mmCIF file of C-alpha atoms in Angstrom:
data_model
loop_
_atom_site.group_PDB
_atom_site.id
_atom_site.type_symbol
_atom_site.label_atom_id
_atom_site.label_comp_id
_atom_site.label_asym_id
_atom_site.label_seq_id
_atom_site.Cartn_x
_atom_site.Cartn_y
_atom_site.Cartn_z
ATOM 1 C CA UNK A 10 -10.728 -21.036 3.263
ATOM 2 C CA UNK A 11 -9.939 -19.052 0.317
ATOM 3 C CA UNK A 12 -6.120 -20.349 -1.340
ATOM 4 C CA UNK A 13 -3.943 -17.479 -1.846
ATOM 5 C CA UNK A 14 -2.414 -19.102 -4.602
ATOM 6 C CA UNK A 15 -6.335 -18.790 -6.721
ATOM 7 C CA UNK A 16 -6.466 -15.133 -5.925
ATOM 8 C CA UNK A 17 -2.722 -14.737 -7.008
ATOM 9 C CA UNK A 18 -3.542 -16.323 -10.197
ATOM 10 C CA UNK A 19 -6.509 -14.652 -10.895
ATOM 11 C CA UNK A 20 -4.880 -10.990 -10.523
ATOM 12 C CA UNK A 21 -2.288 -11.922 -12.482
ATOM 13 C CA UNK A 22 -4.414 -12.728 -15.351
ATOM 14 C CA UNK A 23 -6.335 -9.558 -14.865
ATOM 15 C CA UNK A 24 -3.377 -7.400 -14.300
ATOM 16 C CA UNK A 25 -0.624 -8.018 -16.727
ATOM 17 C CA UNK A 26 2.921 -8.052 -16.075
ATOM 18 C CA UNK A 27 2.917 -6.708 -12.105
ATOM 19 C CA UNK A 28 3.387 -9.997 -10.655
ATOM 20 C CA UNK A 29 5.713 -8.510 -8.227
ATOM 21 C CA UNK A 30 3.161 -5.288 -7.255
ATOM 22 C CA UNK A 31 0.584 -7.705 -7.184
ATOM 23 C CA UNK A 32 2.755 -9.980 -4.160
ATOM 24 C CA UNK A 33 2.856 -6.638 -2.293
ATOM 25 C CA UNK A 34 -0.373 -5.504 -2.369
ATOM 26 C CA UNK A 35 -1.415 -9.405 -0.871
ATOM 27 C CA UNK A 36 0.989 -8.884 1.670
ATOM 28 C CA UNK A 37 -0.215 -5.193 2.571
ATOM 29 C CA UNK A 38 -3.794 -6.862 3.052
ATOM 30 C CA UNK A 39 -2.344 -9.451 4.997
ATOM 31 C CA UNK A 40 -1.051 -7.291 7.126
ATOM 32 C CA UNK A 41 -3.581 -4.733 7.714
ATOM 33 C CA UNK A 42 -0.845 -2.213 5.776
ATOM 34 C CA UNK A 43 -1.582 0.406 2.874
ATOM 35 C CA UNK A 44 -0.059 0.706 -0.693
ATOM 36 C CA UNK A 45 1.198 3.763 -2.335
ATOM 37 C CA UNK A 46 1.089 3.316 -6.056
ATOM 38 C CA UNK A 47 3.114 5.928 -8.097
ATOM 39 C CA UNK A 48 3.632 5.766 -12.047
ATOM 40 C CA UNK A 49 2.228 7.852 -14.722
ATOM 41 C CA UNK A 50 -0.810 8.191 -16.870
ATOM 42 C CA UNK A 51 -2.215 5.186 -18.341
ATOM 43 C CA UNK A 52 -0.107 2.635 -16.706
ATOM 44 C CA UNK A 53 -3.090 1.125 -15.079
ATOM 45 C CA UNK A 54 -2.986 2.084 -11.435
ATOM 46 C CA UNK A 55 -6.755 2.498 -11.086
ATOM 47 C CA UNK A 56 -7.346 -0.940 -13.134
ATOM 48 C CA UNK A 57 -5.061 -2.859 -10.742
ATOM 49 C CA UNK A 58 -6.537 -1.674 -7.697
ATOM 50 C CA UNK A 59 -10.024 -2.150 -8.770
ATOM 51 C CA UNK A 60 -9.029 -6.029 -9.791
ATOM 52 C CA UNK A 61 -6.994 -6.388 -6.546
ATOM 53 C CA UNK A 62 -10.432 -5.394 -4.373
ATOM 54 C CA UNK A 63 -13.100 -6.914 -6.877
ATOM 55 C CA UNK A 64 -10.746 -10.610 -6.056
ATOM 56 C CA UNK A 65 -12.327 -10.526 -2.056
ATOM 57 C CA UNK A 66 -16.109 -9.832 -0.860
ATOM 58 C CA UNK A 67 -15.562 -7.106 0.966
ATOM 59 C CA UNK A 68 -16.713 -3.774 0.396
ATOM 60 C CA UNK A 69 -14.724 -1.119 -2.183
ATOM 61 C CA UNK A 70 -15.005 2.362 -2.518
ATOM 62 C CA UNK A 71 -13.367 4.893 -4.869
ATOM 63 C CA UNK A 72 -12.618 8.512 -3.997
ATOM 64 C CA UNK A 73 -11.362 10.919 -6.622
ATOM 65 C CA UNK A 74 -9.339 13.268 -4.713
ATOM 66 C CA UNK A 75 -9.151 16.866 -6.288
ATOM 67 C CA UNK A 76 -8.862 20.366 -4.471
ATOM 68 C CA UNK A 77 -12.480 20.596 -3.665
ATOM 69 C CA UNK A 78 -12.588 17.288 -1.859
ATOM 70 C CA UNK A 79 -13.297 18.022 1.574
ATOM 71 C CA UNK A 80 -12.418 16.150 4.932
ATOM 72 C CA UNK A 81 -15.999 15.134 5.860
ATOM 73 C CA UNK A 82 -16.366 12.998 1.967
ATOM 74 C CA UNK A 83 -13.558 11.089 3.381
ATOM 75 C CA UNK A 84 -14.577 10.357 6.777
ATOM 76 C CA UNK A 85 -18.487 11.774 6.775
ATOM 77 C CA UNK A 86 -19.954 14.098 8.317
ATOM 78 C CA UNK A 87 -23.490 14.955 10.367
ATOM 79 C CA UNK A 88 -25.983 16.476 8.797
ATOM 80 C CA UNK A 89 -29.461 18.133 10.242
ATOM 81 C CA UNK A 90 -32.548 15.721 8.319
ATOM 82 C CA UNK A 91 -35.244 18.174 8.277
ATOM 83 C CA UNK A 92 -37.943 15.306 7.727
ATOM 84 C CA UNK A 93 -37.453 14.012 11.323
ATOM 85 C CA UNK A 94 -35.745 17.362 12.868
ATOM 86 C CA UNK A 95 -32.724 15.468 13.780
ATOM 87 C CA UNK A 96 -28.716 15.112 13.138
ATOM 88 C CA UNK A 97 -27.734 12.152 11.017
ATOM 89 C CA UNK A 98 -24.842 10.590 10.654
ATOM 90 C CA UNK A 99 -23.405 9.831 7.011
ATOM 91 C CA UNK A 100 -20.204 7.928 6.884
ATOM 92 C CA UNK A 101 -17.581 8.862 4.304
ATOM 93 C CA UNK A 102 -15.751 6.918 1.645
ATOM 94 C CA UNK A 103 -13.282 5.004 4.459
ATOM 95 C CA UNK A 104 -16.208 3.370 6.002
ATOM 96 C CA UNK A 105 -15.047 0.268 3.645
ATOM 97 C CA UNK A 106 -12.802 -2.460 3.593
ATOM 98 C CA UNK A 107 -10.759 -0.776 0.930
ATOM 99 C CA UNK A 108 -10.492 2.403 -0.362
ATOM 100 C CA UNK A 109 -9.110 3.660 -3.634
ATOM 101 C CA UNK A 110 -7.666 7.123 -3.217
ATOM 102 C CA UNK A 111 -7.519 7.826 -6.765
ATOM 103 C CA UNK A 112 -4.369 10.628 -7.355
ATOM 104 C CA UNK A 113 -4.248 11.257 -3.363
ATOM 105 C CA UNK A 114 -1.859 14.738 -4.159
ATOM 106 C CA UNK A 115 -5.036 16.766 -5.829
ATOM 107 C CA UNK A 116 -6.098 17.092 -2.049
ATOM 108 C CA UNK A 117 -5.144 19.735 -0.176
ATOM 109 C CA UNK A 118 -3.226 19.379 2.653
ATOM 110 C CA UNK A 119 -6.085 19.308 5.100
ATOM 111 C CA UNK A 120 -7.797 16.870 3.753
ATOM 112 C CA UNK A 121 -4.774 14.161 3.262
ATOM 113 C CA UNK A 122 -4.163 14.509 6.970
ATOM 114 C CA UNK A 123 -8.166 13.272 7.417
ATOM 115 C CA UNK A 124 -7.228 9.585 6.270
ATOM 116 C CA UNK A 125 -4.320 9.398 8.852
ATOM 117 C CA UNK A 126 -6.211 8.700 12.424
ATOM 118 C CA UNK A 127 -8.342 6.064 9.740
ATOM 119 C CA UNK A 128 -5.055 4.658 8.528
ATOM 120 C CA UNK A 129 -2.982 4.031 11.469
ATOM 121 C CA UNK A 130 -5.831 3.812 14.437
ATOM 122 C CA UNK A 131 -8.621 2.615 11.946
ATOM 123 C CA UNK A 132 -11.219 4.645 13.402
ATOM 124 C CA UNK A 133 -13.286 7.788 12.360
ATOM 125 C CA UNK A 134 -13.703 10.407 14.839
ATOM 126 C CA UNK A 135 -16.831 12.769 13.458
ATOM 127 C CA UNK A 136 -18.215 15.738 15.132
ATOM 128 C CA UNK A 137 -16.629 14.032 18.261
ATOM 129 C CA UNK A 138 -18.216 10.590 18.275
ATOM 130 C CA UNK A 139 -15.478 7.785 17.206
ATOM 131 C CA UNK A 140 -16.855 4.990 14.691
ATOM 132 C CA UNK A 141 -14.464 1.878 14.240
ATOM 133 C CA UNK A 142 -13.665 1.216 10.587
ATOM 134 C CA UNK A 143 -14.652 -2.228 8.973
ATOM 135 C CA UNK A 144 -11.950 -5.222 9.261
ATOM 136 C CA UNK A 145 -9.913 -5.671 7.415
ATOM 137 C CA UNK A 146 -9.120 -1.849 6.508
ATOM 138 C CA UNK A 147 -6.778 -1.073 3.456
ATOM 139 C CA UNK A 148 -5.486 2.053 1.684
ATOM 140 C CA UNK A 149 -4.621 2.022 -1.760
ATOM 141 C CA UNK A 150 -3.871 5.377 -3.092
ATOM 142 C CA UNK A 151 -2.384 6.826 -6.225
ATOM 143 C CA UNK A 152 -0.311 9.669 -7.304
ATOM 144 C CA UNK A 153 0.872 11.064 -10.408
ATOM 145 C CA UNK A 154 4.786 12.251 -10.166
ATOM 146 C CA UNK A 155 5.052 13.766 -13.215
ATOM 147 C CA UNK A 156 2.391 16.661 -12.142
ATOM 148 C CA UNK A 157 4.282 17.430 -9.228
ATOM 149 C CA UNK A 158 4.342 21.016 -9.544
ATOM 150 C CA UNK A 159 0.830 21.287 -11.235
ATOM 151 C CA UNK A 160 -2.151 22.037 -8.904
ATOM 152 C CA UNK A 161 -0.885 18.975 -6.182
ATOM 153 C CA UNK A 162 0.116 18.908 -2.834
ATOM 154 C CA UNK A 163 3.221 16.299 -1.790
ATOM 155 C CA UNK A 164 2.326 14.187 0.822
ATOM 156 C CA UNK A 165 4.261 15.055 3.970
ATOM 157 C CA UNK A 166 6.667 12.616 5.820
ATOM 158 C CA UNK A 167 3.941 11.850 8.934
ATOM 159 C CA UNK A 168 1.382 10.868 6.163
ATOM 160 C CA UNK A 169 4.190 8.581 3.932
ATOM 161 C CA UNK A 170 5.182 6.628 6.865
ATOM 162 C CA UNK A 171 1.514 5.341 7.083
ATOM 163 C CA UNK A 172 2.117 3.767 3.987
ATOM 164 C CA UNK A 173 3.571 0.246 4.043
ATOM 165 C CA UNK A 174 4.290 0.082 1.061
ATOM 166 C CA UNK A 175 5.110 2.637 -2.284
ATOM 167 C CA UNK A 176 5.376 0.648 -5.109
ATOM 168 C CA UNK A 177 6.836 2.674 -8.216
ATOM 169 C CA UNK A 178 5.323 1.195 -11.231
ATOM 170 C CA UNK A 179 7.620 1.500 -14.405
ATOM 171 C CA UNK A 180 6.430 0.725 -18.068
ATOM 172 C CA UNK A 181 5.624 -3.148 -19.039
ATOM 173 C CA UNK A 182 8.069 -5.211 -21.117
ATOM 174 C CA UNK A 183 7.439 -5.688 -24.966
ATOM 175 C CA UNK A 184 6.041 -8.799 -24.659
ATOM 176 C CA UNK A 185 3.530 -7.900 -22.006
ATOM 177 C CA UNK A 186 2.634 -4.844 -23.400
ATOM 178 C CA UNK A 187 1.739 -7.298 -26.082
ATOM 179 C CA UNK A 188 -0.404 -8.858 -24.023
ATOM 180 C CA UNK A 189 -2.171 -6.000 -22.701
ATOM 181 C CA UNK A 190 -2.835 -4.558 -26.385
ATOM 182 C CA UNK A 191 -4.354 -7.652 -27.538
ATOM 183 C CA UNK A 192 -6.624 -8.627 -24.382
ATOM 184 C CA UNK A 193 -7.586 -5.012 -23.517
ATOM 185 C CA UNK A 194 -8.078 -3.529 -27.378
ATOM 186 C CA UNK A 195 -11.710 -4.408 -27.406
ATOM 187 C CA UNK A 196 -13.195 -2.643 -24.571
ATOM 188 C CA UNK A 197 -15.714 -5.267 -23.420
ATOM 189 C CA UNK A 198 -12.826 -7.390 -23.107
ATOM 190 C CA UNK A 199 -11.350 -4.627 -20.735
ATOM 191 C CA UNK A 200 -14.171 -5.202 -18.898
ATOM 192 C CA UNK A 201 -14.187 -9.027 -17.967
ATOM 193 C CA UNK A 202 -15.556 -10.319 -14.859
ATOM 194 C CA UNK A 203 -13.036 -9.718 -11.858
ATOM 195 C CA UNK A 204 -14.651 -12.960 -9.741
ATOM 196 C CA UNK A 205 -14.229 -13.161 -6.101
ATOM 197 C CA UNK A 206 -12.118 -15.405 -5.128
ATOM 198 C CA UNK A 207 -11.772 -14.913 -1.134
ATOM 199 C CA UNK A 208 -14.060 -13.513 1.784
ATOM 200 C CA UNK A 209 -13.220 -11.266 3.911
ATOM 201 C CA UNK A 210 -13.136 -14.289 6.743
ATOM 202 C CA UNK A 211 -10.339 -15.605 4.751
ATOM 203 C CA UNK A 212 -8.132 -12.816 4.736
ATOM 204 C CA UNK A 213 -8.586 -12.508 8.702
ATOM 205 C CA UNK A 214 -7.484 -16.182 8.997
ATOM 206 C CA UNK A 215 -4.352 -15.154 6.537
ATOM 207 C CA UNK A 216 -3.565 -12.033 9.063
ATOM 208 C CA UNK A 217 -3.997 -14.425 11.781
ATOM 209 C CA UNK A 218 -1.634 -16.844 9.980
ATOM 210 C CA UNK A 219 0.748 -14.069 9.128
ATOM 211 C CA UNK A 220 1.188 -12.949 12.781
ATOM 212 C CA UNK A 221 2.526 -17.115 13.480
ATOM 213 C CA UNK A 222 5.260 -16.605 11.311
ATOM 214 C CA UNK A 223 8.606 -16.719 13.311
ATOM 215 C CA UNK A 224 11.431 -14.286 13.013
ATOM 216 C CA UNK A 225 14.456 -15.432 14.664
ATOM 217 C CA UNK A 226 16.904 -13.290 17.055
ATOM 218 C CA UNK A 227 19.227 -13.427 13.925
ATOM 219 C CA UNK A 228 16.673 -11.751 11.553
ATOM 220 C CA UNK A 229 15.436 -9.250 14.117
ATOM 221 C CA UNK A 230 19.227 -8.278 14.796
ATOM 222 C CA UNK A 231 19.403 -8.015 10.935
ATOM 223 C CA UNK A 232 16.680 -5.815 10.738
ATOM 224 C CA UNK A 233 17.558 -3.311 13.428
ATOM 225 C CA UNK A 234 21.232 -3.593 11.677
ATOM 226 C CA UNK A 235 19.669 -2.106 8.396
ATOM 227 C CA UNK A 236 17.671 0.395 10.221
ATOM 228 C CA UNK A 237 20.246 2.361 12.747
ATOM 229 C CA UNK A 238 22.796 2.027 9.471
ATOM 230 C CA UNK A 239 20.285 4.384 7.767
ATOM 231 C CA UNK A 240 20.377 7.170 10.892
ATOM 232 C CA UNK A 241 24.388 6.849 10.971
ATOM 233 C CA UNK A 242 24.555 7.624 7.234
ATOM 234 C CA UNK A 243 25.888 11.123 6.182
ATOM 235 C CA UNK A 244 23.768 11.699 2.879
ATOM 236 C CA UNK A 245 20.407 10.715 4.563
ATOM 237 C CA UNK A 246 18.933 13.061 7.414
ATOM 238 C CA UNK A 247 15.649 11.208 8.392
ATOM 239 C CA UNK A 248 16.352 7.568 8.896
ATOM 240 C CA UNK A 249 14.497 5.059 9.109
ATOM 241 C CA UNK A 250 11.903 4.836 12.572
ATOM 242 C CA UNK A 251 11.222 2.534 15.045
ATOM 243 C CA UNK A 252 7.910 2.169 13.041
ATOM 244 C CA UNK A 253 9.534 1.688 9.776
ATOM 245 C CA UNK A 254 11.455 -1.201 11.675
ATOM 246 C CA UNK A 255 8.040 -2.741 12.927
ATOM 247 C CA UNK A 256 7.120 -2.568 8.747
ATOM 248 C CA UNK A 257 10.124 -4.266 8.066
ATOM 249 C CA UNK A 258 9.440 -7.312 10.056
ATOM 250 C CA UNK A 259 5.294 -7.048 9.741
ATOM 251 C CA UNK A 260 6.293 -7.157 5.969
ATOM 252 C CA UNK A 261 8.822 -10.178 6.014
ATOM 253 C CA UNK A 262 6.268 -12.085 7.870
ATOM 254 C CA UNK A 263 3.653 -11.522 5.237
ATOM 255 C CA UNK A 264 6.209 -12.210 2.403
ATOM 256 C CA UNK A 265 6.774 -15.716 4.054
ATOM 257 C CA UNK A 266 3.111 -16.401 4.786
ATOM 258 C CA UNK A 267 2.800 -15.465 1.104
ATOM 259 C CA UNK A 268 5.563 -18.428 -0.187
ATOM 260 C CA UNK A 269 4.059 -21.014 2.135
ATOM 261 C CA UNK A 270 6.763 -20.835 5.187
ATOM 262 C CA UNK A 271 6.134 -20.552 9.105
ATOM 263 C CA UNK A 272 9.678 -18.615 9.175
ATOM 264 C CA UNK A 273 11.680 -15.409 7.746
ATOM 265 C CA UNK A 274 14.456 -15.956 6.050
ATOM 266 C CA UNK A 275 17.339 -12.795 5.144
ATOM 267 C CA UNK A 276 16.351 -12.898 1.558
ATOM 268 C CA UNK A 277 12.200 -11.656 2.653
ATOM 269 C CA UNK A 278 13.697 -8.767 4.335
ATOM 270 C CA UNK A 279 15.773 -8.262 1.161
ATOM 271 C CA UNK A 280 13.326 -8.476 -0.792
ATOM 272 C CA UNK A 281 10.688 -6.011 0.862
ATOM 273 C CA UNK A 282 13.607 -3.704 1.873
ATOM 274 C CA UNK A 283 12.816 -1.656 -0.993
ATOM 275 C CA UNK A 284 9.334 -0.200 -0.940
ATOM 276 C CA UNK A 285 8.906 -0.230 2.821
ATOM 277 C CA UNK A 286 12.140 1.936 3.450
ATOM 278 C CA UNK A 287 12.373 4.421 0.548
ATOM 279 C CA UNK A 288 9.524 6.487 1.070
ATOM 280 C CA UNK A 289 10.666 6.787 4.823
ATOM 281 C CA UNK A 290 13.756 8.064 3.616
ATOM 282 C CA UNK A 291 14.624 11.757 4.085
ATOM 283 C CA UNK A 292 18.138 13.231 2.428
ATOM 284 C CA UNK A 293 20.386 15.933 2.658
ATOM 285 C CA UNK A 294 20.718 18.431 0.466
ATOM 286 C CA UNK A 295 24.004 17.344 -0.393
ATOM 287 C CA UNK A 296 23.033 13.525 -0.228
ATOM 288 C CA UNK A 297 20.147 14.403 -3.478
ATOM 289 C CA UNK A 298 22.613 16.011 -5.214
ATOM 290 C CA UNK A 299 24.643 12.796 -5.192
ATOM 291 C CA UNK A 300 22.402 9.784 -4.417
ATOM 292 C CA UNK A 301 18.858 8.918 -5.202
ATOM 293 C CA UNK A 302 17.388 7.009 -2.523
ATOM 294 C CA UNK A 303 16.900 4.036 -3.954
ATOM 295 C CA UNK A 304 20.618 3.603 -4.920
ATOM 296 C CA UNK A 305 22.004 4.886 -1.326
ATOM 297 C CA UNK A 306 19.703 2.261 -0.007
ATOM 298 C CA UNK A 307 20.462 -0.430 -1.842
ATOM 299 C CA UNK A 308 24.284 0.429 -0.569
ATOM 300 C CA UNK A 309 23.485 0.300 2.747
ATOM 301 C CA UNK A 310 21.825 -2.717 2.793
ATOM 302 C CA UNK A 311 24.729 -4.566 1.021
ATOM 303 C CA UNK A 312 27.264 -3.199 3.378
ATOM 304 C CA UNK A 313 25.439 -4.675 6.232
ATOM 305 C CA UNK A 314 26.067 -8.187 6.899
ATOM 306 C CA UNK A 315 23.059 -10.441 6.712
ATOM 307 C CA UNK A 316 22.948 -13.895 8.817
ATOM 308 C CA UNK A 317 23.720 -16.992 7.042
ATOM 309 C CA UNK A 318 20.242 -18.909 6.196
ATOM 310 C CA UNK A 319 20.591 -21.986 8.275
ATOM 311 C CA UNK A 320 17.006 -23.141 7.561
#
């Protein structure tokens, strides 16, 4: 079986300085969850993604989303074949094992709201017939922010909360943007071989694995804790869901699988609080003038009390 660890190390030297992103995105895959990747221009979103699939042996497709796109390129469509007088099905761009949805707010509206029965029932229904998609099934998609108000459509709440994760991707430090200018200014260099490191068998055996890890009452308690604490609070008017609570724990065990231990501890729900919960957040009007989410959340999770780690 194909060692996490390799494939760790190997994205990490492809991708530099999103060690943490890169952990994430594992444990998304691991869990049969979906990544949200927001930053600006040039900070390497498609790159990472591209390394991140090109590490397994599965199959990767890439779909530029813009206005024009249309439902049936994302899940396919039937067409009449006049050579043989018959309809024909072509699958779309999800029929993979993952899917790049490069800058996912170019769509319209209608045809963001095709990838959700794909992302939470993974399944195609087209012209009526259902097709399964292939296992494992994993979103990544993209988004500018800073073109928010510039020919894009914001992805509503019921499309958000499919995501597992949104992972907010800030500039690199000195040192590894360094790095990057010195490994990536020759462009064949920018082009090294991204070597498969795992099969697709091994990242069912790591789901499989992932779904052993135990939570105990304490964590679960913890967990619900965090979750009702962010209904009851006055600046936020969409809490968090019984789904987002589900995340929560689906994303603790993978963060546990990931360091090598059969058990959650407080600190993995700590640490994937963060980009499960934010995006699931919805404020008041008087809360955004006040908070940002990330702040408010990181509030309420230190006012509630977490179990001692008796491990």
């Amino acid at each position: 079986m194909g060692d996490l660890r390799e494939v760790k190390e190997h994205l990490n030297q492809m991708v530099i300085g999103r060690e943490k992103e890169i952990d994430f995105m594992l444990i998304a895959l691991i869990q049969q969850g979906h990544v949200l990747l927001e930053s600006v221009p040039g900070s390497g979103k498609t790159w990472m993604a591209k390394a991140f699939a090109g590490s397994f042996s599965g199959m990767f497709r890439r779909l530029q989303f813009t206005p024009d796109v249309l439902p049936s390129d994302v899940t396919g469509i039937r067409f009449f074949n006049p050579k043989n007088q018959e309809f024909e099905l072509r699958p779309g761009a999800v029929m993979a094992n993952i899917l790049l949805a490069d800058e996912i707010n170019r769509a319209t509206p209608r045809t963001q709201s095709s990838l959700l029965e794909s992302m939470e029932e993974k399944q195609a229904t087209i012209d009526g017939e259902t097709l399964q998609l292939p296992k494992p099934f994993m979103v990544i998609a993209t988004q500018n922010p800073v073109e928010s108000q510039q020919g894009t459509f914001p992805l509503p709440a019921a499309q958000l909360d499919r995501f597992l994760f949104r992972l907010e991707i800030g500039y690199p430090s000195y040192d590894e943007e360094m790095s990057i200018i010195r490994n990536f200014r020759d462009n064949v260099s920018h082009k090294k071989e991204i070597m498969n490191i795992a099969s697709i068998e091994d990242v069912a055996a790591w789901s499989e694995g992932a779904s052993h890890v135990d939570v105990h009452e304490d964590i679960e308690k913890y967990i619900l804790n965090l979750v009702r604490a962010t209904r009851e609070h006055p600046s936020i008017e969409l809490g968090l869901s019984s789904r987002a609570a589900l995340a929560i724990v689906h994303a603790a065990q993978g963060r546990a699988y990931l360091d090598g231990r059969d058990f959650v501890t407080p600190d993995d729900v700590k640490y994937i609080l963060e980009p499960v919960a934010v995006h699931r957040l919805l404020l008041t009007v008087e809360g955004m003038l006040v908070h940002d989410p990330e702040t408010l959340l990181r509030n309420i999770a230190e006012s509630v009390a977490s179990p001692v780690e008796a491990y």
